[in-house]
Coordinates of C-alpha atoms in Angstrom, one line a residue:
Chain A
M36 CA -55.3 13.3 -5.3
D37 CA -52.6 15.6 -4.0
K38 CA -51.8 18.0 -6.8
S39 CA -49.3 20.0 -4.9
S40 CA -46.9 17.2 -4.0
P41 CA -44.5 17.1 -7.0
A42 CA -44.0 20.8 -7.0
L43 CA -43.7 20.8 -3.2
S44 CA -41.1 18.0 -3.2
R45 CA -39.1 19.8 -5.8
R46 CA -39.1 22.9 -3.8
R47 CA -38.1 21.0 -0.7
S48 CA -35.4 19.0 -2.4
R49 CA -33.3 22.0 -3.4
R50 CA -29.7 21.7 -4.3
L51 CA -26.9 22.0 -1.8
H52 CA -25.6 25.1 -3.6
P53 CA -28.5 27.0 -5.2
M54 CA -27.8 28.9 -8.4
P55 CA -27.4 32.4 -6.7
I56 CA -24.8 30.9 -4.3
R57 CA -22.8 29.4 -7.2
V58 CA -22.8 32.6 -9.2
M59 CA -21.8 34.7 -6.2
H60 CA -19.1 32.2 -5.2
W61 CA -17.3 32.5 -8.6
I62 CA -17.7 36.2 -8.8
N63 CA -16.1 36.4 -5.4
A64 CA -13.3 34.1 -6.5
A65 CA -12.5 36.4 -9.4
A66 CA -12.8 39.5 -7.3
M67 CA -10.6 38.1 -4.5
L68 CA -7.9 37.1 -7.1
V69 CA -7.9 40.6 -8.5
M70 CA -7.8 42.2 -5.0
I71 CA -5.0 40.0 -3.8
T72 CA -2.7 40.2 -6.8
S73 CA -3.3 44.0 -7.4
G74 CA -2.7 44.5 -3.6
W75 CA 0.7 42.8 -4.0
G76 CA 1.5 45.3 -6.7
I77 CA 0.7 48.2 -4.4
Y78 CA 2.4 46.7 -1.4
D79 CA 5.9 46.7 -2.9
D80 CA 6.6 50.4 -2.8
D81 CA 6.6 50.5 1.0
V82 CA 6.9 47.0 2.4
I83 CA 5.3 46.0 5.7
V84 CA 7.4 42.9 6.3
R85 CA 11.1 43.7 5.8
G86 CA 12.5 41.7 2.9
L87 CA 9.1 40.4 1.7
H88 CA 8.5 41.3 -1.9
F89 CA 5.9 39.7 -4.2
P90 CA 7.4 38.6 -7.6
Q91 CA 6.3 40.6 -10.6
A92 CA 4.7 37.5 -12.2
L93 CA 2.2 37.3 -9.3
R94 CA 1.3 41.0 -9.4
L95 CA -1.6 42.5 -11.3
G96 CA -0.4 45.8 -12.9
D97 CA 3.0 46.7 -14.2
W98 CA 3.6 49.2 -11.4
A99 CA 1.8 50.9 -8.5
A100 CA -0.7 53.1 -10.6
P101 CA -2.2 50.3 -12.6
S102 CA -2.2 48.0 -9.6
L103 CA -4.1 50.7 -7.6
N104 CA -6.6 51.1 -10.5
W105 CA -7.2 47.3 -10.6
H106 CA -7.6 47.4 -6.8
F107 CA -10.1 50.2 -6.8
A108 CA -12.1 48.6 -9.7
G109 CA -12.1 45.2 -8.0
M110 CA -13.3 46.6 -4.8
W111 CA -16.7 47.4 -6.3
L112 CA -17.1 43.8 -7.5
L113 CA -16.0 42.5 -4.1
V114 CA -18.1 44.8 -2.0
L115 CA -21.3 44.6 -4.1
N116 CA -21.1 40.8 -4.5
G117 CA -20.2 40.4 -0.8
L118 CA -23.2 42.4 0.3
A119 CA -25.4 40.4 -2.0
Y120 CA -24.0 37.2 -0.6
L121 CA -24.4 38.2 3.0
S122 CA -28.0 39.5 2.4
Y123 CA -28.9 36.3 0.6
G124 CA -27.4 34.2 3.4
L125 CA -29.2 36.1 6.1
V126 CA -32.6 36.3 4.4
T127 CA -32.7 32.7 3.3
G128 CA -31.2 31.5 6.6
R129 CA -28.4 29.8 4.7
L130 CA -25.6 31.3 6.7
R131 CA -27.1 30.0 10.0
E132 CA -28.0 26.6 8.4
R133 CA -24.5 26.0 7.0
L134 CA -22.2 27.6 9.6
L135 CA -24.0 27.2 13.0
P136 CA -23.8 25.9 15.6
I137 CA -20.1 25.5 16.1
R138 CA -19.5 23.4 19.2
I139 CA -16.1 23.2 20.9
A140 CA -16.5 19.4 21.3
D141 CA -17.1 18.9 17.6
L142 CA -14.1 21.1 16.8
V143 CA -11.8 19.0 19.1
K144 CA -13.2 15.8 17.5
T145 CA -12.7 17.0 14.0
V146 CA -9.1 18.1 14.7
R147 CA -8.4 14.7 16.4
D148 CA -9.9 12.7 13.5
T149 CA -8.0 14.8 11.0
L150 CA -4.7 14.1 12.8
H151 CA -5.5 10.4 12.7
L152 CA -6.1 10.8 9.0
R153 CA -9.8 10.0 9.4
I154 CA -11.2 12.6 7.1
A155 CA -14.8 11.7 6.3
H156 CA -16.1 13.7 3.4
E157 CA -18.7 11.4 1.9
D158 CA -21.5 13.8 3.1
L159 CA -21.0 17.1 1.3
T160 CA -24.1 18.6 2.8
T161 CA -22.9 19.0 6.4
Y162 CA -19.8 21.0 7.2
N163 CA -17.6 19.8 10.0
A164 CA -16.6 22.1 12.8
V165 CA -13.3 23.1 11.3
Q166 CA -14.9 23.9 8.0
K167 CA -17.4 26.1 9.8
V168 CA -14.8 28.0 11.7
L169 CA -12.7 28.5 8.5
Y170 CA -15.7 29.9 6.6
V171 CA -16.7 32.2 9.5
V172 CA -13.1 33.4 9.8
V173 CA -12.8 34.2 6.1
I174 CA -16.1 36.0 6.0
L175 CA -15.0 38.2 8.9
A176 CA -11.6 38.7 7.3
G177 CA -13.3 39.9 4.1
A178 CA -15.4 42.4 6.1
S179 CA -12.3 43.5 7.9
Q180 CA -10.5 44.1 4.5
V181 CA -13.3 46.4 3.4
L182 CA -13.2 48.4 6.7
T183 CA -9.4 48.7 6.8
G184 CA -9.4 49.5 3.1
L185 CA -11.9 52.3 3.6
A186 CA -9.7 53.7 6.4
M187 CA -6.6 53.7 4.2
W188 CA -8.4 55.2 1.2
K189 CA -10.0 58.1 3.2
P190 CA -8.0 58.6 6.4
V191 CA -9.3 62.2 6.6
Q192 CA -12.9 61.8 5.7
F193 CA -13.2 58.6 7.8
S194 CA -10.7 59.7 10.5
G195 CA -12.9 58.1 13.2
L196 CA -12.5 54.7 11.6
V197 CA -8.7 55.2 11.4
S198 CA -8.4 56.1 15.1
L199 CA -10.6 53.1 15.9
L200 CA -8.0 50.9 14.2
G201 CA -5.2 52.6 16.0
G202 CA -3.8 54.8 13.2
F203 CA -3.0 54.8 9.5
Q204 CA -0.1 52.4 9.6
D205 CA -2.0 50.1 11.9
A206 CA -4.8 50.0 9.4
R207 CA -2.2 49.0 6.8
V208 CA -0.9 46.2 9.0
V209 CA -4.4 44.9 9.7
H210 CA -5.2 45.0 6.0
F211 CA -2.0 43.0 5.3
L212 CA -2.9 40.4 8.0
G213 CA -6.4 40.1 6.5
M214 CA -4.9 39.4 3.2
S215 CA -2.6 36.8 4.8
V216 CA -5.6 35.1 6.4
I217 CA -7.6 35.1 3.1
V218 CA -4.6 33.7 1.2
G219 CA -4.0 31.0 3.8
F220 CA -7.7 30.1 3.6
L221 CA -7.5 30.0 -0.2
L222 CA -4.6 27.6 -0.2
V223 CA -6.5 25.1 2.2
H224 CA -9.8 25.7 0.4
V225 CA -8.4 25.0 -3.1
L226 CA -6.2 22.1 -2.0
L227 CA -9.2 20.3 -0.3
S228 CA -11.5 21.0 -3.2
L229 CA -8.9 19.3 -5.4
L230 CA -8.6 16.4 -3.0
V231 CA -12.4 15.9 -2.8
P232 CA -13.4 16.9 -6.4
Q233 CA -17.1 16.3 -5.7
T234 CA -17.1 19.6 -3.8
L235 CA -15.7 21.5 -6.7
W236 CA -18.3 19.9 -9.0
A237 CA -21.0 20.7 -6.5
M238 CA -20.0 24.4 -6.7
L239 CA -20.4 24.3 -10.5
A240 CA -23.5 22.1 -10.9
G241 CA -25.3 22.6 -7.6
G242 CA -24.4 19.3 -5.8
P243 CA -26.7 16.8 -4.2
R244 CA -30.3 17.6 -3.4
V245 CA -31.0 18.4 0.3
G246 CA -34.1 18.2 2.5
P247 CA -35.9 21.0 4.3
S248 CA -33.2 21.2 7.0
G249 CA -30.6 21.9 4.3
H250 CA -28.7 18.7 5.1
G251 CA -28.5 15.3 3.5
E252 CA -32.0 13.9 4.2
P253 CA -33.7 11.8 1.6
A254 CA -36.1 14.0 -0.3
P255 CA -39.7 12.7 0.2
L256 CA -40.9 10.6 -2.7
P257 CA -43.5 12.2 -5.0
Chain B
M195 CA -18.7 65.9 -14.3
R196 CA -16.7 66.3 -17.4
S197 CA -17.8 64.0 -20.2
P198 CA -15.1 61.3 -20.8
F199 CA -15.7 61.8 -24.6
R200 CA -14.8 65.5 -24.6
P201 CA -11.1 66.4 -24.8
A202 CA -9.8 68.5 -21.9
A203 CA -8.9 71.2 -24.4
P204 CA -10.5 71.8 -27.8
P205 CA -8.3 71.1 -30.8
D206 CA -6.5 74.0 -32.5
P207 CA -8.6 75.0 -35.6
A208 CA -5.3 75.3 -37.5
I209 CA -5.0 71.5 -37.3
L210 CA -8.2 71.1 -39.2
D211 CA -7.0 73.5 -41.9
D212 CA -3.7 71.6 -42.2
H213 CA -5.6 68.3 -42.8
R214 CA -8.4 69.6 -44.9
R215 CA -7.2 67.7 -48.0
L216 CA -6.9 64.5 -46.0
I217 CA -10.3 64.8 -44.6
R218 CA -11.9 65.4 -48.0
S219 CA -10.1 62.3 -49.4
L220 CA -11.8 60.1 -46.7
Q221 CA -14.4 58.0 -48.4
R222 CA -16.8 55.7 -46.6
R223 CA -15.7 52.6 -48.5
R224 CA -12.1 53.3 -47.6
L225 CA -13.1 53.9 -44.0
I226 CA -14.7 50.5 -43.8
Q227 CA -11.7 48.8 -45.5
G228 CA -9.3 50.6 -43.1
G229 CA -11.5 49.8 -40.1
L230 CA -11.4 46.1 -41.0
S231 CA -7.7 46.0 -41.3
L232 CA -7.4 48.0 -38.0
G233 CA -9.6 45.4 -36.4
A234 CA -7.4 42.6 -37.6
L235 CA -4.4 44.5 -36.2
T236 CA -5.9 44.7 -32.8
M237 CA -6.3 41.0 -32.8
L238 CA -2.6 40.6 -33.5
T239 CA -1.6 43.0 -30.8
G240 CA -4.1 41.3 -28.4
C241 CA -1.5 38.6 -27.7
D242 CA -0.7 40.1 -24.3
V243 CA -3.9 39.4 -22.4
R244 CA -2.7 41.2 -19.3
R245 CA -2.4 44.6 -21.0
P246 CA -4.9 45.0 -23.8
A247 CA -5.8 48.7 -24.5
S248 CA -9.5 48.1 -23.8
V249 CA -8.8 46.8 -20.3
Q250 CA -6.5 49.8 -19.6
A251 CA -9.2 52.2 -20.9
A252 CA -11.8 50.5 -18.7
L253 CA -9.5 50.8 -15.7
L254 CA -9.0 54.5 -16.3
A255 CA -12.7 55.1 -16.8
I256 CA -13.4 53.4 -13.5
R257 CA -10.6 55.5 -11.9
D258 CA -12.4 58.6 -13.1
L259 CA -15.7 57.4 -11.8
N260 CA -14.0 56.8 -8.4
D261 CA -12.6 60.3 -8.6
S262 CA -16.1 61.7 -8.9
L263 CA -17.1 59.7 -5.9
Q264 CA -14.1 61.0 -4.0
A265 CA -15.2 64.6 -4.8
L266 CA -18.7 63.7 -3.4
L267 CA -17.1 62.2 -0.3
F268 CA -15.0 65.3 0.3
D269 CA -16.3 67.4 3.1
P270 CA -15.0 70.9 2.8
N271 CA -15.5 71.5 6.6
K272 CA -13.9 68.3 7.8
L273 CA -10.5 69.0 9.3
A274 CA -7.7 66.4 9.2
P275 CA -6.4 65.3 12.6
T276 CA -3.6 67.6 13.9
Y277 CA -0.8 66.6 16.2
P278 CA 1.5 68.0 18.9
A279 CA 4.8 69.6 17.8
S280 CA 6.7 66.8 19.7
M281 CA 5.6 64.3 17.0
V282 CA 7.0 66.3 14.1
L283 CA 9.7 64.6 11.9
N284 CA 12.5 67.1 11.2
P285 CA 13.9 67.2 8.6
P286 CA 10.8 65.8 6.7
R287 CA 11.0 62.8 4.3
F288 CA 12.1 63.7 0.8
N289 CA 10.3 62.2 -2.2
A290 CA 10.2 63.2 -5.8
Y291 CA 10.3 61.5 -9.2
Y292 CA 14.1 61.9 -9.0
D293 CA 16.8 61.5 -6.4
V294 CA 17.4 64.2 -3.7
M295 CA 20.9 64.7 -5.2
K296 CA 19.3 66.0 -8.4
V297 CA 17.4 68.8 -6.6
K298 CA 18.2 72.2 -8.2
P299 CA 17.8 74.9 -5.5
V300 CA 15.7 77.9 -6.4
D301 CA 17.2 81.4 -6.0
G302 CA 14.8 83.1 -3.7
A303 CA 15.9 86.6 -4.7
K304 CA 15.1 86.0 -8.4
W305 CA 12.1 83.9 -7.8
R306 CA 8.6 85.2 -8.7
L307 CA 5.2 83.6 -8.3
E308 CA 3.4 84.1 -11.6
L309 CA -0.5 84.2 -11.7
S310 CA -2.7 83.4 -14.7
G311 CA -6.2 82.5 -15.7
L312 CA -9.3 83.6 -13.8
I313 CA -7.5 85.9 -11.4
G314 CA -8.2 89.6 -11.0
D315 CA -4.8 90.9 -10.0
K316 CA -2.1 88.9 -11.9
R317 CA 0.9 90.9 -10.6
P318 CA 3.7 88.5 -9.7
W319 CA 4.7 88.0 -6.1
T320 CA 8.1 88.0 -4.4
V321 CA 9.2 86.0 -1.3
E322 CA 9.0 89.0 0.9
Q323 CA 5.5 90.0 -0.2
I324 CA 4.2 86.4 0.5
E325 CA 5.9 86.3 3.9
A326 CA 4.2 89.6 4.8
L327 CA 0.7 88.0 4.4
P328 CA -1.1 86.6 7.5
Q329 CA 0.4 83.2 8.4
R330 CA -1.0 80.0 9.7
T331 CA 0.7 76.8 11.1
E332 CA -0.6 73.2 10.6
I333 CA 0.8 70.1 12.1
I334 CA -0.6 67.4 9.9
K335 CA 0.1 64.0 8.4
H336 CA 1.7 63.7 5.0
V337 CA 0.4 60.4 3.4
C338 CA 2.3 59.1 0.4
V339 CA 0.5 56.9 -2.2
E340 CA 3.3 54.4 -1.6
G341 CA 2.0 53.8 1.9
W342 CA 4.3 55.7 4.2
D343 CA 3.5 58.8 6.2
Y344 CA 5.0 61.3 8.6
I345 CA 3.8 64.2 10.7
G346 CA 5.1 67.7 9.6
Q347 CA 4.7 71.2 10.8
W348 CA 4.0 73.6 7.9
S349 CA 3.5 77.4 8.1
G350 CA 2.5 79.8 5.4
V351 CA -0.5 81.7 3.9
P352 CA -3.8 79.9 3.9
F353 CA -4.5 79.3 0.2
R354 CA -8.0 80.6 0.5
A355 CA -6.8 83.9 1.9
F356 CA -4.3 84.2 -1.0
L357 CA -6.9 83.4 -3.7
E358 CA -9.3 86.0 -2.2
R359 CA -6.4 88.5 -2.0
V360 CA -5.5 88.2 -5.7
G361 CA -9.2 88.3 -6.7
A362 CA -9.4 84.7 -8.0
D363 CA -12.7 83.5 -9.3
L364 CA -13.5 81.1 -6.4
S365 CA -16.4 79.6 -8.4
A366 CA -13.9 78.3 -11.0
R367 CA -13.4 74.6 -11.1
Y368 CA -9.6 74.1 -10.9
V369 CA -6.4 75.5 -9.7
G370 CA -3.2 74.5 -11.5
F371 CA 0.5 74.7 -10.3
H372 CA 3.7 74.9 -12.3
C373 CA 7.0 74.1 -10.6
A374 CA 10.7 75.0 -11.1
D375 CA 11.5 71.4 -11.8
G376 CA 8.9 71.0 -14.5
Y377 CA 6.4 69.3 -12.2
T378 CA 2.7 70.1 -12.8
S379 CA -0.3 69.5 -10.6
S380 CA -3.9 70.6 -10.5
I381 CA -6.6 70.4 -7.8
D382 CA -10.3 71.0 -7.5
M383 CA -11.4 74.4 -6.1
A384 CA -13.2 72.9 -3.1
S385 CA -10.0 71.3 -1.8
A386 CA -8.0 74.5 -2.6
L387 CA -10.3 76.4 -0.3
H388 CA -10.1 73.9 2.6
P389 CA -8.9 75.7 5.8
Q390 CA -5.8 73.4 6.1
T391 CA -4.6 74.1 2.6
L392 CA -1.5 76.3 2.8
L393 CA 1.0 78.0 0.5
A394 CA 3.8 76.9 2.8
T395 CA 7.1 78.8 3.2
R396 CA 8.3 77.3 6.5
Y397 CA 8.8 73.9 8.0
G398 CA 9.2 73.6 11.8
D399 CA 10.8 76.8 13.0
D400 CA 12.9 77.3 9.8
V401 CA 12.5 78.5 6.2
L402 CA 11.7 75.6 3.9
G403 CA 14.7 73.6 2.9
D404 CA 15.8 73.3 -0.7
P405 CA 14.7 69.6 -1.1
F406 CA 11.3 70.4 0.4
G407 CA 10.2 73.2 -2.0
Y408 CA 12.0 76.5 -1.1
P409 CA 10.7 79.1 -1.4
L410 CA 7.1 78.1 -1.8
R411 CA 5.1 74.9 -2.0
L412 CA 1.5 73.7 -1.6
R413 CA 0.7 71.7 1.5
M414 CA -2.7 70.2 2.0
S415 CA -4.0 67.8 4.6
T416 CA -6.8 66.4 2.4
K417 CA -4.8 64.9 -0.5
L418 CA -2.0 62.4 -1.1
G419 CA 1.6 63.6 -1.1
Y420 CA 2.0 63.9 -4.9
K421 CA -0.7 66.6 -4.9
N422 CA 1.6 68.9 -2.9
P423 CA 3.8 70.5 -5.5
K424 CA 7.1 72.0 -4.4
W425 CA 9.1 75.0 -5.8
V426 CA 5.9 76.4 -7.1
T427 CA 6.5 79.2 -9.8
A428 CA 3.1 79.7 -11.3
I429 CA -0.6 79.3 -10.2
E430 CA -3.4 79.2 -12.6
V431 CA -7.2 79.3 -11.9
N432 CA -9.3 77.8 -14.7
N433 CA -12.4 76.0 -15.7
V434 CA -10.5 73.7 -18.0
R435 CA -8.4 71.2 -16.0
P436 CA -4.7 72.3 -16.0
D437 CA -1.9 69.8 -16.6
D438 CA -1.2 67.2 -13.9
M439 CA 2.0 65.2 -14.1
W440 CA 0.6 62.0 -12.4
D441 CA -2.8 61.9 -14.0
K442 CA -1.5 60.6 -17.4
P443 CA 0.5 57.7 -16.1
G444 CA -2.5 56.5 -14.2
Y445 CA -2.6 57.7 -10.6
S446 CA -5.9 59.1 -9.3
W447 CA -6.3 62.8 -10.2
F448 CA -8.4 63.6 -7.2
A449 CA -6.2 61.7 -4.8
G450 CA -8.3 62.8 -1.7
L451 CA -7.6 61.5 1.8

């Protein structure tokens, strides 16, 4: 009699999004919203794009000081949660499993299929090439926000970082571009999750069970 | 670090005397009754979810923690980048909590710099006396909390040399500034002693212009623009943190770069 098999199969047939991933995802969602909207409050005193102002209703904080305080409180949540997410993803191999490999041929095929309105999303457990690229880009944008943010916060103590970025104002522009990338991602991400609500539900409840490879294989029967 | 529960200055004992009767009349039962109705009131005022007092208090507490971290990150020997004279913006950019047209020029002949607190020699200083002290020039960046910056050329007395000259207690925690326009600012002693911190009297090749702080202003490379008070009329060295105009509305007090 094989005593270990039920436990083993349960361990093998983990959920698409394990509990730590779901918790960190929603903490990140809150932190990102705080950082974006408080950042819009700070931005307005010295705009980067002439004529671009963010309406008061979209800003966190009545004026610059409370917006700054929100921003410098939210940064802890964003950085600590982001470090936990990246460590978890590297240690468990999830990042590699979900996001790699990205093949140019797959990318071309996905874009072509999408333009022909053939968007297959029955299998939640395998990301298509465009999805993978978007997730990698937004993770890199998040890391860039932290570095450019540090450069702007401490341009004297971290003057090496500032000169690496080209200067104080360049750091501001890169920080602004990083925000734009993240907001662009967010619009697509939220729109698609509403179009395919199973994905939203999966990020709340865990999603379908996946096999040892992390993708949609049938779990071995007990 | 100062406990967040301790007031910056102890209350005047006279206040306690004034309210002795009221304090005696406090009874535990009435306190609980009052507390309950106060609690109910906070629920009523809690309608605005974006601005409850508890959230504001938490934000300010985190700001103060971040200020402590900023003090730890501050390296007293790290110099800010300096620039060639060709990059200097002249005249510099004006900024204050009021418009440049409202600037009230200070009469240099009547002006005196008053000293108070933990300072050995508190005799006031005239413009000529300050200009006779050894001078230093710094071409450094001015970074405003709003996001803009410019490069300026400032000359004056290194603040450390001035504090040593007047016999200030360099182990005290704070230095406070009072200005002719009512502005107040205070900084930590470590930043005050930084080699690029100047009591500036000149900009470029000229005496400071009226909008930029004539006859005397603080200019430091290691803090944001609002920590560089203009038209300074009094300097105070203290272990209790002196007034700071931008601290109460919510800006960072340390404001280090």
